[in-house]
mmCIF file of C-alpha atoms and ligand atoms in Angstrom:
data_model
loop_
_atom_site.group_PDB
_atom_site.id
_atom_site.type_symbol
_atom_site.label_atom_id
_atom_site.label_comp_id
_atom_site.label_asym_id
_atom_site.label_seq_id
_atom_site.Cartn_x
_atom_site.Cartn_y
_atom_site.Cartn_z
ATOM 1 C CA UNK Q 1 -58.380 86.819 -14.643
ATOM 2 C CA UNK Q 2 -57.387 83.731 -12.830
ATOM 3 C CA UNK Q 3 -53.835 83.045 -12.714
ATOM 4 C CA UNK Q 4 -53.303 78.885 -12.051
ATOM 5 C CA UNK Q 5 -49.648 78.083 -10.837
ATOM 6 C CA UNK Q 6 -50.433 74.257 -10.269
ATOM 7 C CA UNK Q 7 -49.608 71.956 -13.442
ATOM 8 C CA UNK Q 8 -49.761 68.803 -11.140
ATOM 9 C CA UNK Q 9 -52.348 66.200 -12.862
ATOM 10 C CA UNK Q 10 -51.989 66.932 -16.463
ATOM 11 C CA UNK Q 11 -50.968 64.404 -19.023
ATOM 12 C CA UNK Q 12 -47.890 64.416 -20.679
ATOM 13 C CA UNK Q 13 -45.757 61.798 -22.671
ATOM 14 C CA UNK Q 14 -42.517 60.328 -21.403
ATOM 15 C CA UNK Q 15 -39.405 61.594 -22.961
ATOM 16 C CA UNK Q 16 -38.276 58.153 -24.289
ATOM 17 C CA UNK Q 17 -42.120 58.406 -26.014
ATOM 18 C CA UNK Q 18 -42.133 61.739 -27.529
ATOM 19 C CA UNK Q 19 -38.018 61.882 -29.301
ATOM 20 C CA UNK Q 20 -36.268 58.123 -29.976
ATOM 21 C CA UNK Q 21 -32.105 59.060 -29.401
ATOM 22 C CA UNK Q 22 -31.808 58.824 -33.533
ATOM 23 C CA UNK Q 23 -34.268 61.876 -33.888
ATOM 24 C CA UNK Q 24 -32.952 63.574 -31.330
ATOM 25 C CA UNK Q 25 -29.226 62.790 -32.713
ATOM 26 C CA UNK Q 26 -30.532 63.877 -35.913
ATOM 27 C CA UNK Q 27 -31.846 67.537 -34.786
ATOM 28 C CA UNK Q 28 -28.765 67.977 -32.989
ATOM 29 C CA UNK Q 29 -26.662 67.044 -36.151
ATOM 30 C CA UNK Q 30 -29.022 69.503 -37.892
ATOM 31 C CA UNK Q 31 -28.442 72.091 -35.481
ATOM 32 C CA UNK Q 32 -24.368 71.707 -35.625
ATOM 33 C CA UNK Q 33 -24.449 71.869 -39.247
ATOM 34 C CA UNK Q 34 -26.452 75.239 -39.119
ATOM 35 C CA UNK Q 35 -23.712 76.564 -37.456
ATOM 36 C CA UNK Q 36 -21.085 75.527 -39.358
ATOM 37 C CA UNK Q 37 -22.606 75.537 -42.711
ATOM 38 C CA UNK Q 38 -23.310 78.505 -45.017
ATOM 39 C CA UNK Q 39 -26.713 78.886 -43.458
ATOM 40 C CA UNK Q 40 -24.996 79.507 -40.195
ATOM 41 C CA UNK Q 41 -24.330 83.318 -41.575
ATOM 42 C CA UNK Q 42 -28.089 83.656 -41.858
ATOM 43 C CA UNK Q 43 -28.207 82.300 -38.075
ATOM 44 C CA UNK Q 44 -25.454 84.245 -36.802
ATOM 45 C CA UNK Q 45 -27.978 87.317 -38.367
ATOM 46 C CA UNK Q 46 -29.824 86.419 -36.344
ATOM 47 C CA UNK Q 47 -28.469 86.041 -33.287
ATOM 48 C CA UNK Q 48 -28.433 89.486 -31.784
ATOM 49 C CA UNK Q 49 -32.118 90.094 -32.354
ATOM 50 C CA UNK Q 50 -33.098 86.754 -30.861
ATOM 51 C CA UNK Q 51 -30.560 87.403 -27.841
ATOM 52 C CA UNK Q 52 -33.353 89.886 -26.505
ATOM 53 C CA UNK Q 53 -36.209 87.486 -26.662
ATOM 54 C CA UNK Q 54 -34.467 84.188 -25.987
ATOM 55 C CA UNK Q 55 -33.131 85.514 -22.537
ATOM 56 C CA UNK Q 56 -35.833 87.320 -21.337
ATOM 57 C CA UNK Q 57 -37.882 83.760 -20.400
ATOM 58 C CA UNK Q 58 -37.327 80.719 -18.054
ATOM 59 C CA UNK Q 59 -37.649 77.177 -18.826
ATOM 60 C CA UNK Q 60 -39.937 75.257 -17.163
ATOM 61 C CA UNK Q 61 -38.356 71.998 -17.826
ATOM 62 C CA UNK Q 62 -40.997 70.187 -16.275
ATOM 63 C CA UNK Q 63 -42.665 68.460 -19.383
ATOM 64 C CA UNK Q 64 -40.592 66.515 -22.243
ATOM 65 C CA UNK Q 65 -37.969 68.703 -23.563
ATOM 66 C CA UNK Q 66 -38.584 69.668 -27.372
ATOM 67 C CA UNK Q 67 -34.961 70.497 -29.405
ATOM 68 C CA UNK Q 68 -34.613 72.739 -32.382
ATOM 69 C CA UNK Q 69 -32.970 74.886 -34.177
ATOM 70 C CA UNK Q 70 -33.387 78.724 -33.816
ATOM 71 C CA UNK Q 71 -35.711 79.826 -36.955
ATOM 72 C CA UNK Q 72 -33.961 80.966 -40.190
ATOM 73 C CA UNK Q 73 -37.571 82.512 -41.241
ATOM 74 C CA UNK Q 74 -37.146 86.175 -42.068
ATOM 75 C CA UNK Q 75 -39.660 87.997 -39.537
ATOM 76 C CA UNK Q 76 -40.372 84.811 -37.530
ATOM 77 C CA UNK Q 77 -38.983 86.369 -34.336
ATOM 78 C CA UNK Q 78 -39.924 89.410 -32.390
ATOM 79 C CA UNK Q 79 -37.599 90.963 -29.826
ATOM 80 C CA UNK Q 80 -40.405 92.130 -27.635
ATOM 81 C CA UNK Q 81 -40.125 90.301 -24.054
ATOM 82 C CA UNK Q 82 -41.710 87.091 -24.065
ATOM 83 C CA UNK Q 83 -45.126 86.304 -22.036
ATOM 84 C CA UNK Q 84 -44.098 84.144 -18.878
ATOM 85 C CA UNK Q 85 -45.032 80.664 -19.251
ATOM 86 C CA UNK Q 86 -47.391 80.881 -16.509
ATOM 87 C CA UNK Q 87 -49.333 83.594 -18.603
ATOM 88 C CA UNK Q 88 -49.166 81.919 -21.360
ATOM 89 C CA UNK Q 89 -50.450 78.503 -20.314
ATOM 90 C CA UNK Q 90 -53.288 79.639 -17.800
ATOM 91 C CA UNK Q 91 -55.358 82.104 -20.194
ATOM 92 C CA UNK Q 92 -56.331 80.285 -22.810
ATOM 93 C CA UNK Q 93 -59.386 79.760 -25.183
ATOM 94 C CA UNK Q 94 -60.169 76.272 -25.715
ATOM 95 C CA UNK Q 95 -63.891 76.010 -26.120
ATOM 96 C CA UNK Q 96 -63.809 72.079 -26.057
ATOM 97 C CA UNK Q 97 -62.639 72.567 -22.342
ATOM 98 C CA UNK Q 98 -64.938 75.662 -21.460
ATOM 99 C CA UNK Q 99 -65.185 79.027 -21.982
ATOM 100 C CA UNK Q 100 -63.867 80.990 -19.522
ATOM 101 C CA UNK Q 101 -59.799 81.775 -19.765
ATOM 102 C CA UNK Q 102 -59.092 79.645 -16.901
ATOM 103 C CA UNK Q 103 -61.064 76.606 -17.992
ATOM 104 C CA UNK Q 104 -58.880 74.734 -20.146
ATOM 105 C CA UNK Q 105 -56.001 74.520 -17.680
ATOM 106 C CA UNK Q 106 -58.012 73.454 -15.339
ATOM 107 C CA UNK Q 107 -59.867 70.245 -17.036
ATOM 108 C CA UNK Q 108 -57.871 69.872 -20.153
ATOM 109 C CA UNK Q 109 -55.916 67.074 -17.923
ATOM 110 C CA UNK Q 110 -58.544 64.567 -19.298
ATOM 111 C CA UNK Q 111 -57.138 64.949 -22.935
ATOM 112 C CA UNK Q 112 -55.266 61.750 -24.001
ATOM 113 C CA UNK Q 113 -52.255 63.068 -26.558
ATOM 114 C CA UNK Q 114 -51.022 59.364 -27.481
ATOM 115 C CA UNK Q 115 -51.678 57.864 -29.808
ATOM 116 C CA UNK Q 116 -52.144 60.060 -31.756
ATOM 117 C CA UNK Q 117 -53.077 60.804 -35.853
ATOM 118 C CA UNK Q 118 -53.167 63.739 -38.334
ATOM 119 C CA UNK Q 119 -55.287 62.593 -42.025
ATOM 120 C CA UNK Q 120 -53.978 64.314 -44.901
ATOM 121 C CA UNK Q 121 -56.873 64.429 -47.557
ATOM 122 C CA UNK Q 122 -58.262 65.772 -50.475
ATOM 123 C CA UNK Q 123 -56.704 66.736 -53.589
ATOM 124 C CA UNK Q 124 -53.380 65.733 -52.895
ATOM 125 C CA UNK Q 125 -51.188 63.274 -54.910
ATOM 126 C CA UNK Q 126 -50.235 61.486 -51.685
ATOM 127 C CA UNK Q 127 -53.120 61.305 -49.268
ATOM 128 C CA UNK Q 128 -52.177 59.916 -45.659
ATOM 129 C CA UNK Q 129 -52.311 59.522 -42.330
ATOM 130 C CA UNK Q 130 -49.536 61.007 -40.350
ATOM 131 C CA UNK Q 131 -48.153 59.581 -36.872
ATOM 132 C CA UNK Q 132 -47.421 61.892 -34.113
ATOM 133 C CA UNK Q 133 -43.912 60.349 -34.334
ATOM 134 C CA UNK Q 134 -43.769 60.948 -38.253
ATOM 135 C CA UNK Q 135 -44.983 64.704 -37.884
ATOM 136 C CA UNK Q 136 -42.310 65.054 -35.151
ATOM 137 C CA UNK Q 137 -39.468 64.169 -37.325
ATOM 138 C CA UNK Q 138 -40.899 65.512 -40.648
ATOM 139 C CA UNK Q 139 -38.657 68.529 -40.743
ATOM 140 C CA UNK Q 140 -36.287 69.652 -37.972
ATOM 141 C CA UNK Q 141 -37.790 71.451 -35.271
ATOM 142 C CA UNK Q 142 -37.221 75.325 -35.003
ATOM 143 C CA UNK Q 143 -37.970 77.919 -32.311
ATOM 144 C CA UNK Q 144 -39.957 81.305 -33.512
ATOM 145 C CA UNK Q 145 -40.939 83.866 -31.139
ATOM 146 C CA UNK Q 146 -44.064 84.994 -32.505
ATOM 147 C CA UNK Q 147 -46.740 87.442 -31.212
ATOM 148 C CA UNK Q 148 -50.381 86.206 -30.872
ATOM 149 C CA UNK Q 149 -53.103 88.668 -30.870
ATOM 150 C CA UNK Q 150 -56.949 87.074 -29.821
ATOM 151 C CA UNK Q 151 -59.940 88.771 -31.783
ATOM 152 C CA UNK Q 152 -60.656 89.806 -28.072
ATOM 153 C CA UNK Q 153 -57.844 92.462 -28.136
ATOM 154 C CA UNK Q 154 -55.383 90.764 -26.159
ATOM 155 C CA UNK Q 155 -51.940 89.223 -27.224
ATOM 156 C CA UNK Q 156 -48.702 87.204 -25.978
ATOM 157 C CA UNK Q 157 -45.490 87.156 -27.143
ATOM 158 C CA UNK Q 158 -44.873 83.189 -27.110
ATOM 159 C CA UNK Q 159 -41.691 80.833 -28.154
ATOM 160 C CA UNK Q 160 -43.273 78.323 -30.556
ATOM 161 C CA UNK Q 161 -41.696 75.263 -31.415
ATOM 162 C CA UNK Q 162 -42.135 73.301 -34.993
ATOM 163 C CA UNK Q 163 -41.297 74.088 -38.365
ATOM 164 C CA UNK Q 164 -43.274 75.948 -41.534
ATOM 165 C CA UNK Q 165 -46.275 74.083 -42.383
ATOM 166 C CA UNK Q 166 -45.069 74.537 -45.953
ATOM 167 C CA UNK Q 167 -42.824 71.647 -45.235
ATOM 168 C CA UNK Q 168 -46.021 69.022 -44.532
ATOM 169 C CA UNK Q 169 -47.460 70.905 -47.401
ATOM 170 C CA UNK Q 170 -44.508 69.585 -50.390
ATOM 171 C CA UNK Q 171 -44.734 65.848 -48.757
ATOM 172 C CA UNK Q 172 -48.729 65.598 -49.789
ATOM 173 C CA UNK Q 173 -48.169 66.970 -53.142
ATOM 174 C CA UNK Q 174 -51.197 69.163 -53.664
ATOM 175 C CA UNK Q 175 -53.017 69.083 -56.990
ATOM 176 C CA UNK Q 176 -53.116 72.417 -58.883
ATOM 177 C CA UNK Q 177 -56.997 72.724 -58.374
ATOM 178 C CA UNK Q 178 -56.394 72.553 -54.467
ATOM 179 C CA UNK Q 179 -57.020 76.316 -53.885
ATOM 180 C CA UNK Q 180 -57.724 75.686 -49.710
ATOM 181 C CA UNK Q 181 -56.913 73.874 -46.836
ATOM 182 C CA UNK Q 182 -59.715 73.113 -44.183
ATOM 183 C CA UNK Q 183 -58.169 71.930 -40.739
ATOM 184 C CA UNK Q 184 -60.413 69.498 -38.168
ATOM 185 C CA UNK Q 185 -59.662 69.793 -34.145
ATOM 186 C CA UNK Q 186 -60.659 66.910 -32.210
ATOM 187 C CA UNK Q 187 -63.824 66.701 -30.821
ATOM 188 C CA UNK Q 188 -64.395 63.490 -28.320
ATOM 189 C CA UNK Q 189 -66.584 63.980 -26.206
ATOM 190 C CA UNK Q 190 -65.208 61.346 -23.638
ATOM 191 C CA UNK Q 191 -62.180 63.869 -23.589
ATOM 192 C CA UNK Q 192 -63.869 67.432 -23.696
ATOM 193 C CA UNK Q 193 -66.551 68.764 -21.620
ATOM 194 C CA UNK Q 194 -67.013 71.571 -23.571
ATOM 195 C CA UNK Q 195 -68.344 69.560 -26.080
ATOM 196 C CA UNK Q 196 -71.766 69.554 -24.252
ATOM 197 C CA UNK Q 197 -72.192 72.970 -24.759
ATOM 198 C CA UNK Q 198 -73.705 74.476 -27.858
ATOM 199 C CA UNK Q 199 -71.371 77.485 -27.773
ATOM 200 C CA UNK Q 200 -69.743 76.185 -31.312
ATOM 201 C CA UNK Q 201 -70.709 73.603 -33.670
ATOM 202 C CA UNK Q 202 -68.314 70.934 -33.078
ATOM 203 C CA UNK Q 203 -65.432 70.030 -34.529
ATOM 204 C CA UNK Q 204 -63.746 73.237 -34.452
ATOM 205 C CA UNK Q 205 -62.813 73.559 -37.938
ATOM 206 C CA UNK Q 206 -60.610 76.341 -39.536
ATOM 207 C CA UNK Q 207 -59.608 77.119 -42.647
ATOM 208 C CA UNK Q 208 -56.612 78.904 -44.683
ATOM 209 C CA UNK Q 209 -55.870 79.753 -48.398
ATOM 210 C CA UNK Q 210 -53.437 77.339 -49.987
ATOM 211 C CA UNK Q 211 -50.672 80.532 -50.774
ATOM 212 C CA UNK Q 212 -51.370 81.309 -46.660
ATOM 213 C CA UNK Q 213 -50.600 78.003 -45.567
ATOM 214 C CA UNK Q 214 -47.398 77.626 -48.116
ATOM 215 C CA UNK Q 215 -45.864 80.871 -46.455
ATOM 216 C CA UNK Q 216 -43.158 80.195 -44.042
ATOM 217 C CA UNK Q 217 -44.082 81.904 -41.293
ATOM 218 C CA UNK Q 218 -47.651 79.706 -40.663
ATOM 219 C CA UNK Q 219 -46.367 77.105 -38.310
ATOM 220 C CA UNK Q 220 -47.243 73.444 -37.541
ATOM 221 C CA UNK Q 221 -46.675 73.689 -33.578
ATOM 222 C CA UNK Q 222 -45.695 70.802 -31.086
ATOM 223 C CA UNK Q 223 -44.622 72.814 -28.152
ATOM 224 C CA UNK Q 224 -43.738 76.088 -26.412
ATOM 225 C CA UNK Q 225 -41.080 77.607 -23.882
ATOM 226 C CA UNK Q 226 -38.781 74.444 -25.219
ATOM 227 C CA UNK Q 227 -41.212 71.447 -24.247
ATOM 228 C CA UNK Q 228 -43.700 69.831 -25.346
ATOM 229 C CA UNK Q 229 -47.300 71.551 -25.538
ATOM 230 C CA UNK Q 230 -49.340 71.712 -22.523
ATOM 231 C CA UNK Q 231 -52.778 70.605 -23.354
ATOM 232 C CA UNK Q 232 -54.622 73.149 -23.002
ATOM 233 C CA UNK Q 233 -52.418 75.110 -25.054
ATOM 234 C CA UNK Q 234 -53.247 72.544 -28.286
ATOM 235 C CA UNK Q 235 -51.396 69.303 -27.677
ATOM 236 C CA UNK Q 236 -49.787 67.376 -29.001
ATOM 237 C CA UNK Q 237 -50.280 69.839 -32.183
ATOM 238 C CA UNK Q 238 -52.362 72.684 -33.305
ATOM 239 C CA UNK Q 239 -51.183 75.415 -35.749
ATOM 240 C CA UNK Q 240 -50.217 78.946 -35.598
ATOM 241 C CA UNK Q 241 -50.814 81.640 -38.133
ATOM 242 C CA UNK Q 242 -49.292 84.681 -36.723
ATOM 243 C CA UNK Q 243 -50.818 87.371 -38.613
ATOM 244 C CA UNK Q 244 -54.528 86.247 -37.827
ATOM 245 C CA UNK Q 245 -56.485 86.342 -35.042
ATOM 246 C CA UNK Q 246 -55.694 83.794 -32.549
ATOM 247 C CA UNK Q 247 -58.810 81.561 -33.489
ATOM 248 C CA UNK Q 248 -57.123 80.925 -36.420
ATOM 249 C CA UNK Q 249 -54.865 78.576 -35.133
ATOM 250 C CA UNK Q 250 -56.876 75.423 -34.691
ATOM 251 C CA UNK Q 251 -55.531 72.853 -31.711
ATOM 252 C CA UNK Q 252 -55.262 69.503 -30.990
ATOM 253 C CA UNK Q 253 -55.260 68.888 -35.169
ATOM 254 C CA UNK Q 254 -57.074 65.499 -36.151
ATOM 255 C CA UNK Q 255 -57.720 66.201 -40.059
ATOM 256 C CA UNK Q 256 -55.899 68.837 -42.662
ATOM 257 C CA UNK Q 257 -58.157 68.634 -45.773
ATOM 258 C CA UNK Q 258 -57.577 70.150 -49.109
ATOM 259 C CA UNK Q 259 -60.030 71.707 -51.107
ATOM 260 C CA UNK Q 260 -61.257 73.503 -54.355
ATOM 261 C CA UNK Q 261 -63.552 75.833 -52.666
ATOM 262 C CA UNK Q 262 -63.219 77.666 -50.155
ATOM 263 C CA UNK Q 263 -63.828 75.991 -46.388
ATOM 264 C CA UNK Q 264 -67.130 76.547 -43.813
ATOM 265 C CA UNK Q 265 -65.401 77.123 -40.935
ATOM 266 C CA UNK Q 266 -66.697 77.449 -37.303
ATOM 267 C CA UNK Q 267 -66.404 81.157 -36.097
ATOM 268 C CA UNK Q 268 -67.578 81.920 -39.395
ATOM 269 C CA UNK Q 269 -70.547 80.289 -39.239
ATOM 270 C CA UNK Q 270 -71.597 80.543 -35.837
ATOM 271 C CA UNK Q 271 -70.892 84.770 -36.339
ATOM 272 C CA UNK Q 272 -70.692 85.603 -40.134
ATOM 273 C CA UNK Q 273 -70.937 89.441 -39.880
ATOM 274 C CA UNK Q 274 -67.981 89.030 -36.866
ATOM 275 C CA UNK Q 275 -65.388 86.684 -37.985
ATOM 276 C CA UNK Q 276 -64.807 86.525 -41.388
ATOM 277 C CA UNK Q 277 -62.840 83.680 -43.478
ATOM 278 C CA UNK Q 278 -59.598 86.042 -43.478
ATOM 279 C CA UNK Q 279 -59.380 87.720 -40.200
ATOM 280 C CA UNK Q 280 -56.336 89.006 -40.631
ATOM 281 C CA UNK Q 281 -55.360 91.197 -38.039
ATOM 282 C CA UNK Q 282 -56.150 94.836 -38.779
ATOM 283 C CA UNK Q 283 -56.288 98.070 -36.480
ATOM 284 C CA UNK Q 284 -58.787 99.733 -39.143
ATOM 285 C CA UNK Q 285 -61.527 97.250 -39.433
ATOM 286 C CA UNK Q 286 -63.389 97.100 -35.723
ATOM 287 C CA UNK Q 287 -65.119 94.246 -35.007
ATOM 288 C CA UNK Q 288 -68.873 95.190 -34.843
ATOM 289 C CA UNK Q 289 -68.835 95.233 -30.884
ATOM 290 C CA UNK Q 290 -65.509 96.618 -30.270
ATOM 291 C CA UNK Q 291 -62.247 98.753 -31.787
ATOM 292 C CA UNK Q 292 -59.207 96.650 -32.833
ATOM 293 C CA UNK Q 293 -56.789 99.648 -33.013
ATOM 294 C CA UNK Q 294 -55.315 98.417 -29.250
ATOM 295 C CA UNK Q 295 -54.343 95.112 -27.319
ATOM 296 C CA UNK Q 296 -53.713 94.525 -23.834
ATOM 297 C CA UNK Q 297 -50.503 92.464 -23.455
ATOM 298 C CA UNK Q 298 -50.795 89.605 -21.073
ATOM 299 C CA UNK Q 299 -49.237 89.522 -17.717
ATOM 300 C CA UNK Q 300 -47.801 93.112 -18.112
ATOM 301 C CA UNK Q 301 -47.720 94.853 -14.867
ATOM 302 C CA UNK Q 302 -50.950 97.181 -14.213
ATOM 303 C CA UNK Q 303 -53.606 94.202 -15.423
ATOM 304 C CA UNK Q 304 -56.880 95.146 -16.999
ATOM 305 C CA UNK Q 305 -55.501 98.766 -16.013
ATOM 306 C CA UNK Q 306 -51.797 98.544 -18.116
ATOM 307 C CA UNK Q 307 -51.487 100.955 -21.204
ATOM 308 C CA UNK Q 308 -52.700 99.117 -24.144
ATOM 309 C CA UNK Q 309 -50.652 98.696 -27.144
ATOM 310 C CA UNK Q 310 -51.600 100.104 -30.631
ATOM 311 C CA UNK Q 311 -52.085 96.923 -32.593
ATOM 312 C CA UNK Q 312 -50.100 96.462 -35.870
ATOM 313 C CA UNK Q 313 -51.443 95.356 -39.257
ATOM 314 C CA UNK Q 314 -51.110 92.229 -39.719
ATOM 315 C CA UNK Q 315 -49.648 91.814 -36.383
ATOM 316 C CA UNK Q 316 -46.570 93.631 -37.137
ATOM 317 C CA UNK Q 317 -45.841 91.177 -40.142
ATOM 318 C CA UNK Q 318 -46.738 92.810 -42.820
ATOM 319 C CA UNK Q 319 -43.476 92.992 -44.605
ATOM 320 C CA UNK Q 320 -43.611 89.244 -44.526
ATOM 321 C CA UNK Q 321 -47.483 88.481 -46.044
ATOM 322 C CA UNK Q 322 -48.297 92.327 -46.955
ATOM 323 C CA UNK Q 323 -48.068 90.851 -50.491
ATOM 324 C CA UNK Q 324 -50.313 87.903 -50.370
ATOM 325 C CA UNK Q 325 -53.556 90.436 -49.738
ATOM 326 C CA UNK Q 326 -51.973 92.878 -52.678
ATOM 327 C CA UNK Q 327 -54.934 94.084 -54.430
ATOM 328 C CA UNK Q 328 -57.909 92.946 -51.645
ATOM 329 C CA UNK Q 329 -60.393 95.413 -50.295
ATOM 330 C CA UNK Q 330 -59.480 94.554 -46.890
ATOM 331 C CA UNK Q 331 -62.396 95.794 -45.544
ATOM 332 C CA UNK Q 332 -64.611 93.495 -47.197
ATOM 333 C CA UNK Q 333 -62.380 90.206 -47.185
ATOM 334 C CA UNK Q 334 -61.747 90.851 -42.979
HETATM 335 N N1 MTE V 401 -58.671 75.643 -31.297
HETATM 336 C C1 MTE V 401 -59.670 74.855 -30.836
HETATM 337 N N2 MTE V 401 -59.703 73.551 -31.209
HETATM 338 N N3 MTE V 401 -60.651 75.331 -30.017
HETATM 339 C C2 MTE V 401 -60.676 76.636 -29.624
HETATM 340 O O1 MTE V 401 -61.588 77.042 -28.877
HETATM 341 N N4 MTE V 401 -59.592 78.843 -29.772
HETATM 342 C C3 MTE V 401 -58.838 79.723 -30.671
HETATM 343 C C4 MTE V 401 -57.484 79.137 -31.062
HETATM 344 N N5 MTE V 401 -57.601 77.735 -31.386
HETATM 345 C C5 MTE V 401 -59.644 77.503 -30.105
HETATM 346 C C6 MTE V 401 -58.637 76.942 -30.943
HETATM 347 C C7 MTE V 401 -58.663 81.063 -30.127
HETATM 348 S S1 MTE V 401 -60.055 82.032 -30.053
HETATM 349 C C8 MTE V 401 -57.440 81.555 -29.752
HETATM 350 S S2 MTE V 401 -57.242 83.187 -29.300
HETATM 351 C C9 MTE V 401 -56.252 80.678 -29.683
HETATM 352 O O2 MTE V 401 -56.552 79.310 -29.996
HETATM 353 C C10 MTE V 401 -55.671 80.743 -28.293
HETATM 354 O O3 MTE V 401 -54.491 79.996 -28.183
HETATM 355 P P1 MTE V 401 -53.755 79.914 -26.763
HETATM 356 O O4 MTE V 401 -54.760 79.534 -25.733
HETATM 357 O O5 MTE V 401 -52.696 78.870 -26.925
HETATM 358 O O6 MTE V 401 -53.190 81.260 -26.499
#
């Protein structure tokens, strides 16, 4: 693994660009009411637990600052130390900047992250297309420590920041027949050198059950470690599903589309008998060239040579979305 310490040359927003003083007023008002309202008891439930995780990891502070609340989401946040930024933002998969880990840090400087657009299609009563600046003030931003665990057998313990998808979800309205939501990445090829290789049929598109995308803990993402994203981490906004696979958690959004039937998506169809629509994560079901019972935590001391970890079902969240699979042969649907 290549480890990158350099962030010089990437392209980031100003801070004036990314939060205008009356959102950023507004978040903070948000945040003081938390803790004096009623919901502050469910906060102050929190706090212990979070303690652990919210100490245990530096700020950068070198790219625009992101504000938010901590997450009132039962389950969101995992005590387990948190991956160090450096970790986190250095081994990445981001096909649409290369394949190998160290790839996207290295040439996603070239991706422009303003302006920028999200189209909100399909059957929904209110079809649209969503501003950054709207997205970023569509529901007050939260931070969730959640683990992410690649179909590779790797993970990172990462603090997200955004709020529940669910809450982009209510503004469109979806029509009773919507039954799934497909979601489009970018692909410019102006922007992405990957795009020149045939390793994926481009765009990247992924795909989630309505009911999965309505529960709290999948996340609409717009930064990390308290700033904004880094791009090669999904800027300026990807999603994250945290009891999936990684690959899951399309970045660099462009298009959210909902649908009847259920979405092609591009791991899927490049692999069908390896990555199936679900891909929930699951110790018992092995991916055909490899065991999934264990995960090598990033940046732990020892390397490729550290104890692994067993991996959890679901990724440890099963008391949160345990109930959504209630009555699936997880074997088949994987
Ligand atoms: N999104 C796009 N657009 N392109 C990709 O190649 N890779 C996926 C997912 N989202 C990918 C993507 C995979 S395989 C993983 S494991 C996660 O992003 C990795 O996210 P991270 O690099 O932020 O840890």
């Amino acid at each position: 693994m290549i480890i990158k310490t350099s962030r010089n040359g990437f392209q980031h927003p100003v801070a004036s660009e990314i939060t205008s003083r009356a959102v950023y007023l507004d978040r903070r008002r948000w945040i003081q009411n938390m803790a004096l309202g009623s919901a502050g008891l469910g906060l102050a439930a929190w706090g212990s637990r979070e303690a652990v995780a919210q100490a245990a990891y530096p700020r950068p502070g070198k790219l625009v600052p992101l504000t938010g609340g901590r997450s009132l989401v039962a389950g969101a946040t995992t005590v387990e130390a948190v991956t160090s930024y450096q970790h986190a933002s250095t081994y990445n998969n981001f096909y649409e900047f290369g394949t190998d880990k160290a790839d996207p840090a290295r040439t996603s400087g070239t991706l422009r992250t303003r302006p920028w657009t999200v189209a909100v299609e399909g059957l929904v009563q209110k079809p649209g297309t969503f501003d950054l600046d709207d997205l970023l003030k569509l529901a007050p931003m939260e931070e969730r420590v959640y683990r992410l665990r690649c179909v590779e057998g790797w993970s990172m313990v990462i603090p997200w920041m955004g709020y529940s998808l669910a809450e982009l979800i209510k503004r469109v309205e979806p029509m009773g027949s919507a039954k799934y939501m497909e979601f489009v990445t970018l692909a410019d090829q102006t922007m992405m050198p990957g795009l020149r290789s045939g390793v994926l049929d481009w765009p990247y598109v992924e795909g989630l059950r309505l009911d999965e995308a309505q529960h709290p803990l999948s996340m609409l993402v717009f930064g990390m470690y308290g700033e904004v994203l880094p791009n090669q981490n999904g800027a300026p906004v990807r999603l994250i599903v945290p009891w999936k696979y990684g690959f899951k958690s399309g970045k660099s959004l462009v298009k959210i589309r909902f649908t009847e039937k259920q979405p092609a998506t591009s791991w899927n169809l490049s692999a069908p008998q390896e990555y199936g629509f679900y891909s929930n994560v699951n110790p018992e079901v092995s991916h055909p060239r490899w065991s999934q019972a264990t995960e090598r935590r990033i940046g732990e001391e020892g390397g490729l040579l550290a104890k692994r970890r067993k991996t959890l079902m679901f990724n440890g969240y099963e008391p949160q979305v345990g109930q959504l699979y209630a009555g699936m042969d997880l074997k088949k649907f994987y």
